[in-house]
Short mmCIF file of C-alpha atoms and ligand atoms in Angstrom, two decimals:
data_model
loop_
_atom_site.label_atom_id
_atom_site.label_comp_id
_atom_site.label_asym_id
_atom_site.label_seq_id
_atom_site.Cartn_x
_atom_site.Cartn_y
_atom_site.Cartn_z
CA UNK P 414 -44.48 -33.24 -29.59
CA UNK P 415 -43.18 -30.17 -28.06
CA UNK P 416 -40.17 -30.17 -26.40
CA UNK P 417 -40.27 -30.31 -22.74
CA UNK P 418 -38.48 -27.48 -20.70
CA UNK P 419 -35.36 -28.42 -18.99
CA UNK P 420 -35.64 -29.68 -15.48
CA UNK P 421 -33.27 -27.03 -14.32
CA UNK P 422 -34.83 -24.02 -16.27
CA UNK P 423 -37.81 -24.58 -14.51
CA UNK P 424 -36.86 -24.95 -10.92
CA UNK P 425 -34.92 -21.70 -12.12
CA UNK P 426 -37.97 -19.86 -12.85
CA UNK P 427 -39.60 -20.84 -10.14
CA UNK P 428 -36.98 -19.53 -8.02
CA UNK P 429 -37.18 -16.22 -9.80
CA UNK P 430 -41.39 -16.31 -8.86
CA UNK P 431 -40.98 -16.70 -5.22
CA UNK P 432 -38.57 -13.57 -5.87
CA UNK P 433 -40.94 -12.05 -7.63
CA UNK P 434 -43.30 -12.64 -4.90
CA UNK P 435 -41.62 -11.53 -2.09
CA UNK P 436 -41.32 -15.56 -0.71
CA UNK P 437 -38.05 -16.71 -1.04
CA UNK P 438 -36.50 -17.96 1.70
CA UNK P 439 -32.73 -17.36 3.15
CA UNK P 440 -30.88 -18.20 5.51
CA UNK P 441 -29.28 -15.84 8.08
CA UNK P 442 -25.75 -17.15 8.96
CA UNK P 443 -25.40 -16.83 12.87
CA UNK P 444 -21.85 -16.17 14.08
CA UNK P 445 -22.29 -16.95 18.08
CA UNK P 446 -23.79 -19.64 19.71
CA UNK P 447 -27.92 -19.74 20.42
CA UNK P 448 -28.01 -16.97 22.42
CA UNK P 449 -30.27 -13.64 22.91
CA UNK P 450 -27.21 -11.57 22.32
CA UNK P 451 -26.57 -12.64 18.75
CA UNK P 452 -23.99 -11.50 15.81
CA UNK P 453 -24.94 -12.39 12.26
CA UNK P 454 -22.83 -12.54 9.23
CA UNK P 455 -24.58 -10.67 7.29
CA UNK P 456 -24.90 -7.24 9.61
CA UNK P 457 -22.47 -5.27 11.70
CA UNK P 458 -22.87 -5.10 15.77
CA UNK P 459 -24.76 -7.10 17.76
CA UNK P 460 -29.18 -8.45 17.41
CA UNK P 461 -31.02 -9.04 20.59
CA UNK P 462 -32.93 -12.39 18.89
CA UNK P 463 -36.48 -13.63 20.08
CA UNK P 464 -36.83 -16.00 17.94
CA UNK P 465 -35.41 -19.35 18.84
CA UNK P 466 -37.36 -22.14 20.38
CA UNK P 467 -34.76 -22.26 23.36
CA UNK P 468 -37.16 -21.40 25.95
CA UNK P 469 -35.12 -22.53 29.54
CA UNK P 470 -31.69 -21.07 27.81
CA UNK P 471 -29.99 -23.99 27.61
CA UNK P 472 -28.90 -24.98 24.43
CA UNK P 473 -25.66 -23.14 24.79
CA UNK P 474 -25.72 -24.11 28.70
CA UNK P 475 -22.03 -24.70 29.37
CA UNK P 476 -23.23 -27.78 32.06
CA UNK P 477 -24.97 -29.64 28.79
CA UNK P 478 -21.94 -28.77 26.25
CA UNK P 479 -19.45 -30.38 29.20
CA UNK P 480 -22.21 -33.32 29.38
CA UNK P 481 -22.07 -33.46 25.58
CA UNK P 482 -17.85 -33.35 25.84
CA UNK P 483 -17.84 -36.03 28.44
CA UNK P 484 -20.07 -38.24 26.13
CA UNK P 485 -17.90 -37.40 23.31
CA UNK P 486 -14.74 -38.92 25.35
CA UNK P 487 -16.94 -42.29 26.96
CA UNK P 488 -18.29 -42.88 23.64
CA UNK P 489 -17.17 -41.60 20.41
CA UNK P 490 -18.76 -39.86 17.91
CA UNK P 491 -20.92 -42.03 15.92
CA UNK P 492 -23.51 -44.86 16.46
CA UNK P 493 -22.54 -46.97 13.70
CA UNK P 494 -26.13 -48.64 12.56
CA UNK P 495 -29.40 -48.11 13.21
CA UNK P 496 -30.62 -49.13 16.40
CA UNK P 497 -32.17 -52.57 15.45
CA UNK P 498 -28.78 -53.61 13.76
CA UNK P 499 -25.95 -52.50 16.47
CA UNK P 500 -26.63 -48.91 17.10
CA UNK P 501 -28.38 -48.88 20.49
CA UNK P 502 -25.49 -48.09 23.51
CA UNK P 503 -26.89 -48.05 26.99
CA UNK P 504 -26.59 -44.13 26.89
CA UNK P 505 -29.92 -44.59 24.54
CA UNK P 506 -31.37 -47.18 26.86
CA UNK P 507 -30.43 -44.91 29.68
CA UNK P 508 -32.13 -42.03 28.33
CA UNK P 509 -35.39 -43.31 27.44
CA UNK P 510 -35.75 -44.64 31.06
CA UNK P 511 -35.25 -41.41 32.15
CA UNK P 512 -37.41 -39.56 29.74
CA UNK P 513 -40.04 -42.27 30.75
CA UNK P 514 -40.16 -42.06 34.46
CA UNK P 515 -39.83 -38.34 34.28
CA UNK P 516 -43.04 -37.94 31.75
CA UNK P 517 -44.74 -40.78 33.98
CA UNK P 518 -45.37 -43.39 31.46
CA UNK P 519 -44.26 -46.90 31.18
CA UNK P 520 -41.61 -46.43 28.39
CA UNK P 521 -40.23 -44.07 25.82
CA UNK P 522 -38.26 -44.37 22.59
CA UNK P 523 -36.11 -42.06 21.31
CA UNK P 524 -36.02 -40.66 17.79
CA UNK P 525 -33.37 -38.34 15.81
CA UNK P 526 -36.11 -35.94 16.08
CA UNK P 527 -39.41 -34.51 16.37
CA UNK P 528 -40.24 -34.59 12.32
CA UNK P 529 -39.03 -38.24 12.33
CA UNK P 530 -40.99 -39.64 15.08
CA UNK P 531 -44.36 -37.78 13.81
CA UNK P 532 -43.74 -39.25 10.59
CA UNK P 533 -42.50 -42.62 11.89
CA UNK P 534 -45.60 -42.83 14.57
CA UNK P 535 -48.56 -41.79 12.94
CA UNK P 536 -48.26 -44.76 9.79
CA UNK P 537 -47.33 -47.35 12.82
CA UNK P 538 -50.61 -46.75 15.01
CA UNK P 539 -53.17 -46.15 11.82
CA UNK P 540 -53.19 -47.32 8.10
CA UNK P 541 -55.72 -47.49 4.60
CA UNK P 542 -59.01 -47.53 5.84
CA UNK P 543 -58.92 -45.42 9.17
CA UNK P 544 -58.99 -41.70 10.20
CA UNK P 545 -56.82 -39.19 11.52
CA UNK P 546 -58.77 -36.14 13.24
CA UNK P 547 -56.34 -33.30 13.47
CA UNK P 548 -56.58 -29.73 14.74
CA UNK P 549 -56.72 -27.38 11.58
CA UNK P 550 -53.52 -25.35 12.51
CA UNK P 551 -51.47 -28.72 14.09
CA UNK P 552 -47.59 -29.13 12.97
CA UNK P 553 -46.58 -29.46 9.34
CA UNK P 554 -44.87 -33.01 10.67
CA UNK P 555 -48.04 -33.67 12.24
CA UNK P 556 -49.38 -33.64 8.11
CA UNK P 557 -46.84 -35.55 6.58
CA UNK P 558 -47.54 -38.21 9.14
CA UNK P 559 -51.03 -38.12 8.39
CA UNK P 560 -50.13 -38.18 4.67
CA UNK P 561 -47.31 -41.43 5.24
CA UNK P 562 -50.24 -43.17 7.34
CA UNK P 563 -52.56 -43.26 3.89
CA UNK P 564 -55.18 -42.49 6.54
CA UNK P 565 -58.25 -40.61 5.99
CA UNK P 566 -57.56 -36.95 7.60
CA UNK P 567 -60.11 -35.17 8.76
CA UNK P 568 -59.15 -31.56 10.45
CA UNK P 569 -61.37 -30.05 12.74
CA UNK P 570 -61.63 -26.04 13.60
CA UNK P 571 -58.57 -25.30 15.95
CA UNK P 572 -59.70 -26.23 19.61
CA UNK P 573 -62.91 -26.90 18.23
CA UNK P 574 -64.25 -29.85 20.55
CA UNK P 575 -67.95 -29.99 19.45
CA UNK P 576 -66.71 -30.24 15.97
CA UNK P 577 -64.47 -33.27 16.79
CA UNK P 578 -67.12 -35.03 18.17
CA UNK P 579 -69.36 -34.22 15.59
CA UNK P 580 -67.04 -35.94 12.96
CA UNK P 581 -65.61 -38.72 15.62
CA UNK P 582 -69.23 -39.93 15.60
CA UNK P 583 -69.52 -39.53 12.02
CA UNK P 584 -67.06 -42.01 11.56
CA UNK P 585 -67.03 -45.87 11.07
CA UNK P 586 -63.07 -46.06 10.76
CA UNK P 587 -62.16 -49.37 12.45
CA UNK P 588 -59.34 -46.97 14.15
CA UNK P 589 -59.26 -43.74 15.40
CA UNK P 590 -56.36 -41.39 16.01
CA UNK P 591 -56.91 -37.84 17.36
CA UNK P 592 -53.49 -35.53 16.53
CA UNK P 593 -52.72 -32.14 18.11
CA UNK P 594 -49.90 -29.69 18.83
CA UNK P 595 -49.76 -29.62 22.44
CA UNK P 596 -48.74 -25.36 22.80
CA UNK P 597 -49.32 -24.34 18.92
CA UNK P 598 -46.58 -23.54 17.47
CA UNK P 599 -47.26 -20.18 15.89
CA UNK P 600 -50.09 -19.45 17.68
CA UNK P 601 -48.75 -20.02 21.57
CA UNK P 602 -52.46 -21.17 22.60
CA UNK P 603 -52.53 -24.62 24.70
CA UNK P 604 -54.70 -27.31 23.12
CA UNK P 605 -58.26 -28.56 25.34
CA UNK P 606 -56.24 -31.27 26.47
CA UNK P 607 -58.79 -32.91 28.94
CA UNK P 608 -61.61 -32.54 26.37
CA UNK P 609 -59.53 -33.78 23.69
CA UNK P 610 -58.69 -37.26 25.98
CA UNK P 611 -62.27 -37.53 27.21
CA UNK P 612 -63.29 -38.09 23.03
CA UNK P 613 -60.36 -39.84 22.59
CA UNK P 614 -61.97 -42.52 25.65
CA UNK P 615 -65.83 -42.22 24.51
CA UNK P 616 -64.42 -43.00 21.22
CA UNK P 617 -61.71 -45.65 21.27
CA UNK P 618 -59.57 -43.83 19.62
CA UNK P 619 -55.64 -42.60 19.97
CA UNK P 620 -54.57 -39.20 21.53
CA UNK P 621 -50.94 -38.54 20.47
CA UNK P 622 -50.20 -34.89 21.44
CA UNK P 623 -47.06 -33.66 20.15
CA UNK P 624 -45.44 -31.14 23.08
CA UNK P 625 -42.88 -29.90 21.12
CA UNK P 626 -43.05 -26.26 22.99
CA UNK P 627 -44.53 -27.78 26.26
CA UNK P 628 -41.51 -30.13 27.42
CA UNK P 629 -39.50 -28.58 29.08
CA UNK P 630 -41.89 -25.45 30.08
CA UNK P 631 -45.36 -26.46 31.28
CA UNK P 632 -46.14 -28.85 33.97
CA UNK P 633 -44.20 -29.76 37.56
CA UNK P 634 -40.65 -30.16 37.15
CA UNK P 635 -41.43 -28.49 32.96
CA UNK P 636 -42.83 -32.16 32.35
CA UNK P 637 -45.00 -30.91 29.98
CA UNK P 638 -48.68 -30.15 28.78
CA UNK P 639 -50.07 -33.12 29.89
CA UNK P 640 -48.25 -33.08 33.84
CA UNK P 641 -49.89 -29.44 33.66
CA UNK P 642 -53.33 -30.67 33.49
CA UNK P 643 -52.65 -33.83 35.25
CA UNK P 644 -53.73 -36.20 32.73
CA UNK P 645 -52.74 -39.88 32.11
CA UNK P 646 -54.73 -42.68 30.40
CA UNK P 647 -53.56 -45.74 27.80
CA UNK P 648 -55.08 -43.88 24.72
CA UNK P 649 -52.06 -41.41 25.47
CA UNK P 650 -49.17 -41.10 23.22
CA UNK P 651 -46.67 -38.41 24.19
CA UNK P 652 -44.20 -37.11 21.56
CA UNK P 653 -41.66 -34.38 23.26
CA UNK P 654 -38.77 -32.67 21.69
CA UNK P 655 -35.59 -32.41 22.55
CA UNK P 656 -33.98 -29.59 20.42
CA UNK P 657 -36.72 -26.81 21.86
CA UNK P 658 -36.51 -26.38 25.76
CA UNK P 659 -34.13 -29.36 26.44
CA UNK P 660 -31.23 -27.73 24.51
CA UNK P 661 -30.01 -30.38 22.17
CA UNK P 662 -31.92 -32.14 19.51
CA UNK P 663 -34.24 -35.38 18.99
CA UNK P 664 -37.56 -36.59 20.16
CA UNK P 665 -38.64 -39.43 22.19
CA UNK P 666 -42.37 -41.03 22.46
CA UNK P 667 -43.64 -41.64 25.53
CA UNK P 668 -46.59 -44.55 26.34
CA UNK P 669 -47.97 -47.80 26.83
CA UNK P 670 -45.13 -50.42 27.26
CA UNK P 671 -46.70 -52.47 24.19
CA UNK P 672 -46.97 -49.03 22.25
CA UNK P 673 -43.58 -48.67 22.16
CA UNK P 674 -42.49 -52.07 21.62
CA UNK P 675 -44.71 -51.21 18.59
CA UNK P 676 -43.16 -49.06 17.34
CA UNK P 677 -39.91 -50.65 17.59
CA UNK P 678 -41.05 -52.68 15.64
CA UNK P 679 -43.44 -50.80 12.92
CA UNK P 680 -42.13 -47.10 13.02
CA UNK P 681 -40.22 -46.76 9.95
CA UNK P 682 -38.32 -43.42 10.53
CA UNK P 683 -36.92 -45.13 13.75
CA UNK P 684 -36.20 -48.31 11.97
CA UNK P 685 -34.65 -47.47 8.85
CA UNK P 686 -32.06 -44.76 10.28
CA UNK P 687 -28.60 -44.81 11.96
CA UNK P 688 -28.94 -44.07 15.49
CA UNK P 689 -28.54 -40.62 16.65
CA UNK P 690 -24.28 -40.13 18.33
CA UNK P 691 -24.93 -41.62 21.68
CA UNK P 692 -22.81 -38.56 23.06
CA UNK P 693 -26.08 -36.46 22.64
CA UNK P 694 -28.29 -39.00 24.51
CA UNK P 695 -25.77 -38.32 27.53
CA UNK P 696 -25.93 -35.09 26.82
CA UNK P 697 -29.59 -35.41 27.04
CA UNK P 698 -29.67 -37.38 30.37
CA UNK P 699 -28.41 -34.03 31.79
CA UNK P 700 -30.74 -31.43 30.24
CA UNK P 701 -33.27 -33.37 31.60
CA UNK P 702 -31.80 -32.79 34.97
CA UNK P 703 -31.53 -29.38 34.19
CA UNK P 704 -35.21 -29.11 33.42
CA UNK P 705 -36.25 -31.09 36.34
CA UNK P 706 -34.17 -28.75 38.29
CA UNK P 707 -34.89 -25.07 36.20
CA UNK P 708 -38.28 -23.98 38.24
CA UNK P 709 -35.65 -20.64 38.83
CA UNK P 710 -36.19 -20.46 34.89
CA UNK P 711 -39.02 -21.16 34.29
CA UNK P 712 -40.58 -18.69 37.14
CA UNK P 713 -38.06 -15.89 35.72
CA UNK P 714 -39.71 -17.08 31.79
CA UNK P 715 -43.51 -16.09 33.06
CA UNK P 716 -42.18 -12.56 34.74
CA UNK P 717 -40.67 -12.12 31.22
CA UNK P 718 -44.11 -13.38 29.78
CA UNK P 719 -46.30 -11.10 31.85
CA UNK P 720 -43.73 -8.00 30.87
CA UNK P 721 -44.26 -8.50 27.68
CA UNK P 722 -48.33 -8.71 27.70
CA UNK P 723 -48.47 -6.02 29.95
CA UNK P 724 -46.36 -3.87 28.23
CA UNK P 725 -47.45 -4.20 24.71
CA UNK P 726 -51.26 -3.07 24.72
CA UNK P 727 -51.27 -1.53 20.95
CA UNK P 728 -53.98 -0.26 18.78
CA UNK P 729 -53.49 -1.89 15.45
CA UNK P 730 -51.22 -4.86 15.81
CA UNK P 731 -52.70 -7.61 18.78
CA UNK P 732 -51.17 -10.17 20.73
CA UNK P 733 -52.53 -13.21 20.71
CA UNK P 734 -54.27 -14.83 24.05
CA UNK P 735 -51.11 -16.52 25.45
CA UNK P 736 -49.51 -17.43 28.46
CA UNK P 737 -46.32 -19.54 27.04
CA UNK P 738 -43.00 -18.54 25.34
CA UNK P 739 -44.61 -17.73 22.01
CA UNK P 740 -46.02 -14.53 22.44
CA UNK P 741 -47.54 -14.12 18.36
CA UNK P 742 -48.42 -10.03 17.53
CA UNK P 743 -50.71 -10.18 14.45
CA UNK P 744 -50.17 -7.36 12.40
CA UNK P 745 -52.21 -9.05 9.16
CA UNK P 746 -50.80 -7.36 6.03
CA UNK P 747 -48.08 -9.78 4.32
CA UNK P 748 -45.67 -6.50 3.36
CA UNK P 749 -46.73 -4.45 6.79
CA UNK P 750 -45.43 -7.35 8.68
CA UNK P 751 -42.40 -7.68 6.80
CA UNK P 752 -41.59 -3.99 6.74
CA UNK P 753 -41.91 -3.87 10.94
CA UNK P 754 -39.63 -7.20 10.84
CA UNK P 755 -37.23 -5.35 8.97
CA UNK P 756 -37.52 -2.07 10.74
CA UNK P 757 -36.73 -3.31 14.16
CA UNK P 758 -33.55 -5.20 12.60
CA UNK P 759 -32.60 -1.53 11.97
CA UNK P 760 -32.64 -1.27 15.27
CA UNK P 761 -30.53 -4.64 16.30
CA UNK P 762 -33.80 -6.59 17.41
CA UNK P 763 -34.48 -9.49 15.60
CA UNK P 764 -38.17 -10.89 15.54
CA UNK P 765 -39.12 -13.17 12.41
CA UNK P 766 -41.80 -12.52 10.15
CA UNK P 767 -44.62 -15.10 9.92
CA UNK P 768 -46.74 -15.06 6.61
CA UNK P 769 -49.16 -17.57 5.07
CA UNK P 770 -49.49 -20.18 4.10
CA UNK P 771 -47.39 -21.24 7.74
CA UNK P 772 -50.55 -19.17 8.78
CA UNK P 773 -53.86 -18.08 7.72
CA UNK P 774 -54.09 -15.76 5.11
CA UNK P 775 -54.74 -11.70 6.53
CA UNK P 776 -53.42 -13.14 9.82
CA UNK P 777 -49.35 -12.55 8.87
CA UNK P 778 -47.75 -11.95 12.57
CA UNK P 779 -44.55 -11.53 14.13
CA UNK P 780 -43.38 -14.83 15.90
CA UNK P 781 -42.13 -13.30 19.48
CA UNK P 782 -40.04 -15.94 21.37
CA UNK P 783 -39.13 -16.01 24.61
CA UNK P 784 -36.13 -17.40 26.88
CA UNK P 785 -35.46 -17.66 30.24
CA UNK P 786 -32.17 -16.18 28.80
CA UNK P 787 -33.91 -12.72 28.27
CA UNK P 788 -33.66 -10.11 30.97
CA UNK P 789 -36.60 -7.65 31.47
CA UNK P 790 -34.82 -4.88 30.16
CA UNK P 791 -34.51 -6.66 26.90
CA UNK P 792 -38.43 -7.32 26.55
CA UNK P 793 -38.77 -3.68 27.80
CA UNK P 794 -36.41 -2.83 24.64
CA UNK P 795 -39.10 -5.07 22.34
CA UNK P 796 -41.87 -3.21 23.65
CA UNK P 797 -40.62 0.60 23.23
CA UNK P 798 -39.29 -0.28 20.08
CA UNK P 799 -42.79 -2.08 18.74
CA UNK P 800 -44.52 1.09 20.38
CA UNK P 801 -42.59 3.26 18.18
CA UNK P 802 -42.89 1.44 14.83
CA UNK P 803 -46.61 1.13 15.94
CA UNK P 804 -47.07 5.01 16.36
CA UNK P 805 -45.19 5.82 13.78
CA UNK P 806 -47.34 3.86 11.06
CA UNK P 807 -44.13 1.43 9.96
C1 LIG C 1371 -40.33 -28.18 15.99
C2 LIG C 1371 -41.56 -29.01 15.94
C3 LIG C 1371 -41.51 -30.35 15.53
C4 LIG C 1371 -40.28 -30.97 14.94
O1 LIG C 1371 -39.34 -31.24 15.91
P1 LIG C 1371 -37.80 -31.30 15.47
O2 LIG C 1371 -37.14 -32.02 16.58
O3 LIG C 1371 -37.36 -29.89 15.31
O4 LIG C 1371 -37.75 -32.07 14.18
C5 LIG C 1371 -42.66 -31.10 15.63
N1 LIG C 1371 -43.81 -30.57 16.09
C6 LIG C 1371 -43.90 -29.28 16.46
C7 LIG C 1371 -45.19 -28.75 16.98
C8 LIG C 1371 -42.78 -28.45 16.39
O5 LIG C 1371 -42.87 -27.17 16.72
#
């Protein structure tokens, strides 16, 4: 029998392929706190960043580090147990009251964060024997969930609402559960939401939308993607983040009373983890109010948005159709769009490279983020520079 090759030898070469291959992945070391003004270990002078997910500016938001402080001093630092056990404090309980009545459903649980309660969800509300219909380009959580469930999945053509029906109807799975992205996540577009929930009623089935980069921006008072199209119904299930927009980290689900009892008792990545410090939930209780209270930032985030668009018509390289934070400029060559990544860090501007497989292949884009933390001169610094690499065939 021929020898098999040592464990470690072969994670080694592997290693040395994704070198090869131009896919490795590092980390960049970040010296100041999550800011557009950045320093990085690895570079002299300052980067103007646009790539976090900290659309309202407040995750370094001296109000919600004071909030965090002040929970730090009430309660300690850790939980102790999981919440079934003895790890639920009333600044939990607290905060998924508030998340609730602020999203405008009947309760809300919260998880550690957004991966766990996809994961923990999905297998609680569907099982062997039923299907999951899920937007082609929906959340790599949003997968995994569908994976845990042991669920059929069956993706439909992003958006695509005649095809969803087509293969909802199809279907003789005793349940049904529809899954999308709410604002897609490297594409910026916001899903047919009222479509989507229609299907979801004509069929029976579940519509858990996963707002990850909608809480906190769309919607009244930044409730979200489905305040902004004014949509409520029991086949809703609302997952939010709380580590995008809201400044701090975790997730909560949002729905039926019963639902969330549910998942109490069924959802396995809530169940079978220590609670999250319940400093951050009071932390949390306030960047809520700052959300509820940030239409200054949010109004000052679509000036910024409309800059951008209106100032980045190119020939080669397009923006995608997108009126939210992530503002995706599909340059399509793999190399191409690493070279223009790298040549605007030359010029402190820091704007990540996107390749596949996180997205279709020919379709490798820079991932533009915005904050309410930007000024327009710093998107107007974006845009010349882009111009300029643009013109100059980077
Ligand atoms: C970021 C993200 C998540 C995961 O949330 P975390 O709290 O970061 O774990 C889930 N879904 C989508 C669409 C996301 O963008």
């Amino acid at each position: 029998m021929a020898e098999r090759p040592d464990p470690l030898d072969e994670i080694r070469s592997s290693l040395a392929d994704l070198d090869a291959a131009g896919l490795r992945r590092r980390r960049r070391i970040v010296t100041t706190p999550c800011r557009p003004d950045t320093r990085l270990a690895d570079r002299d002078g300052p980067v103007l960043a646009f790539c976090s997910n900290d659309y309202l500016g407040l995750a370094a938001e001296s109000a919600l580090g004071q909030a965090l402080q002040a929970g730090a001093a009430r309660w300690g630092c850790g939980s102790g147990a999981s919440h079934l056990v003895s790890g639920h404090y009333a600044a939990h309980e607290a905060l998924e009251a508030r998340l609730a009545g602020f999203v405008g459903m009947e309760d809300a649980l919260y998880f550690s964060t957004g991966y766990m309660a996809n994961i923990g969800v999905m297998p609680a509300l569907v099982g062997r024997g039923d299907a999951i219909f899920a937007d082609k380009v929906n959340h790599a959580s949003l997968v995994d969930g569908a994976l845990l469930s042991r669920a059929e999945l069956i993706r439909y053509p992003h958006c695509d609402l005649a095809a969803l029906e087509a293969r909802l109807a199809a279907s003789t799975a005793p349940r049904k559960l529809i899954v999308t992205d709410g604002v897609f996540s490297m594409d910026g577009d916001i899903a047919p939401l009222p479509g989507l929930l229609a299907l979801a009623e004509a069929h029976r089935a579940w519509l858990l939308v996963d707002d990850a980069h909608g809480f906190g921006v769309l919607g009244p008072g930044g409730r979200g993607c489905l305040a902004h199209f004014g949509l409520a119904s029991p086949r809703l299930i609302y997952m939010g983040t709380l580590g995008k927009a809201a400044g701090a980290a975790g997730a909560f689900v949002a729905g039926q009373g019963e639902v969330i009892d549910w998942l109490i008792n069924r959802s396995r990545s809530y169940i079978f983890t220590t609670g999250a410090p319940p400093a951050l939930a009071e932390a949390l209780l306030t960047a809520v109010d700052l959300i509820e209270h940030s239409d200054a930032r949010r109004t000052h985030l679509d000036a910024l948005i409309a800059r951008l668009k209106a100032g980045l018509h190119l020939k080669r390289w397009q923006l995608l159709p997108s009126d939210t934070p992530i503002q995706p400029l599909v340059i399509g060559d793999n190399h191409e769009t690493l070279a223009v990544s790298r040549a605007l860090d030359a010029e402190g501007l820091w704007v990540p490279a996107i390749r596949p497989p996180t997205v279709p292949k020919g379709a490798a884009r820079l991932r533009i983020t915005l904050s309410a933390a930007h000024s327009l001169e710093q998107v107007d610094r974006l845009t010349d520079a882009l111009k300029r690499l643009e013109a100059r065939g980077a």
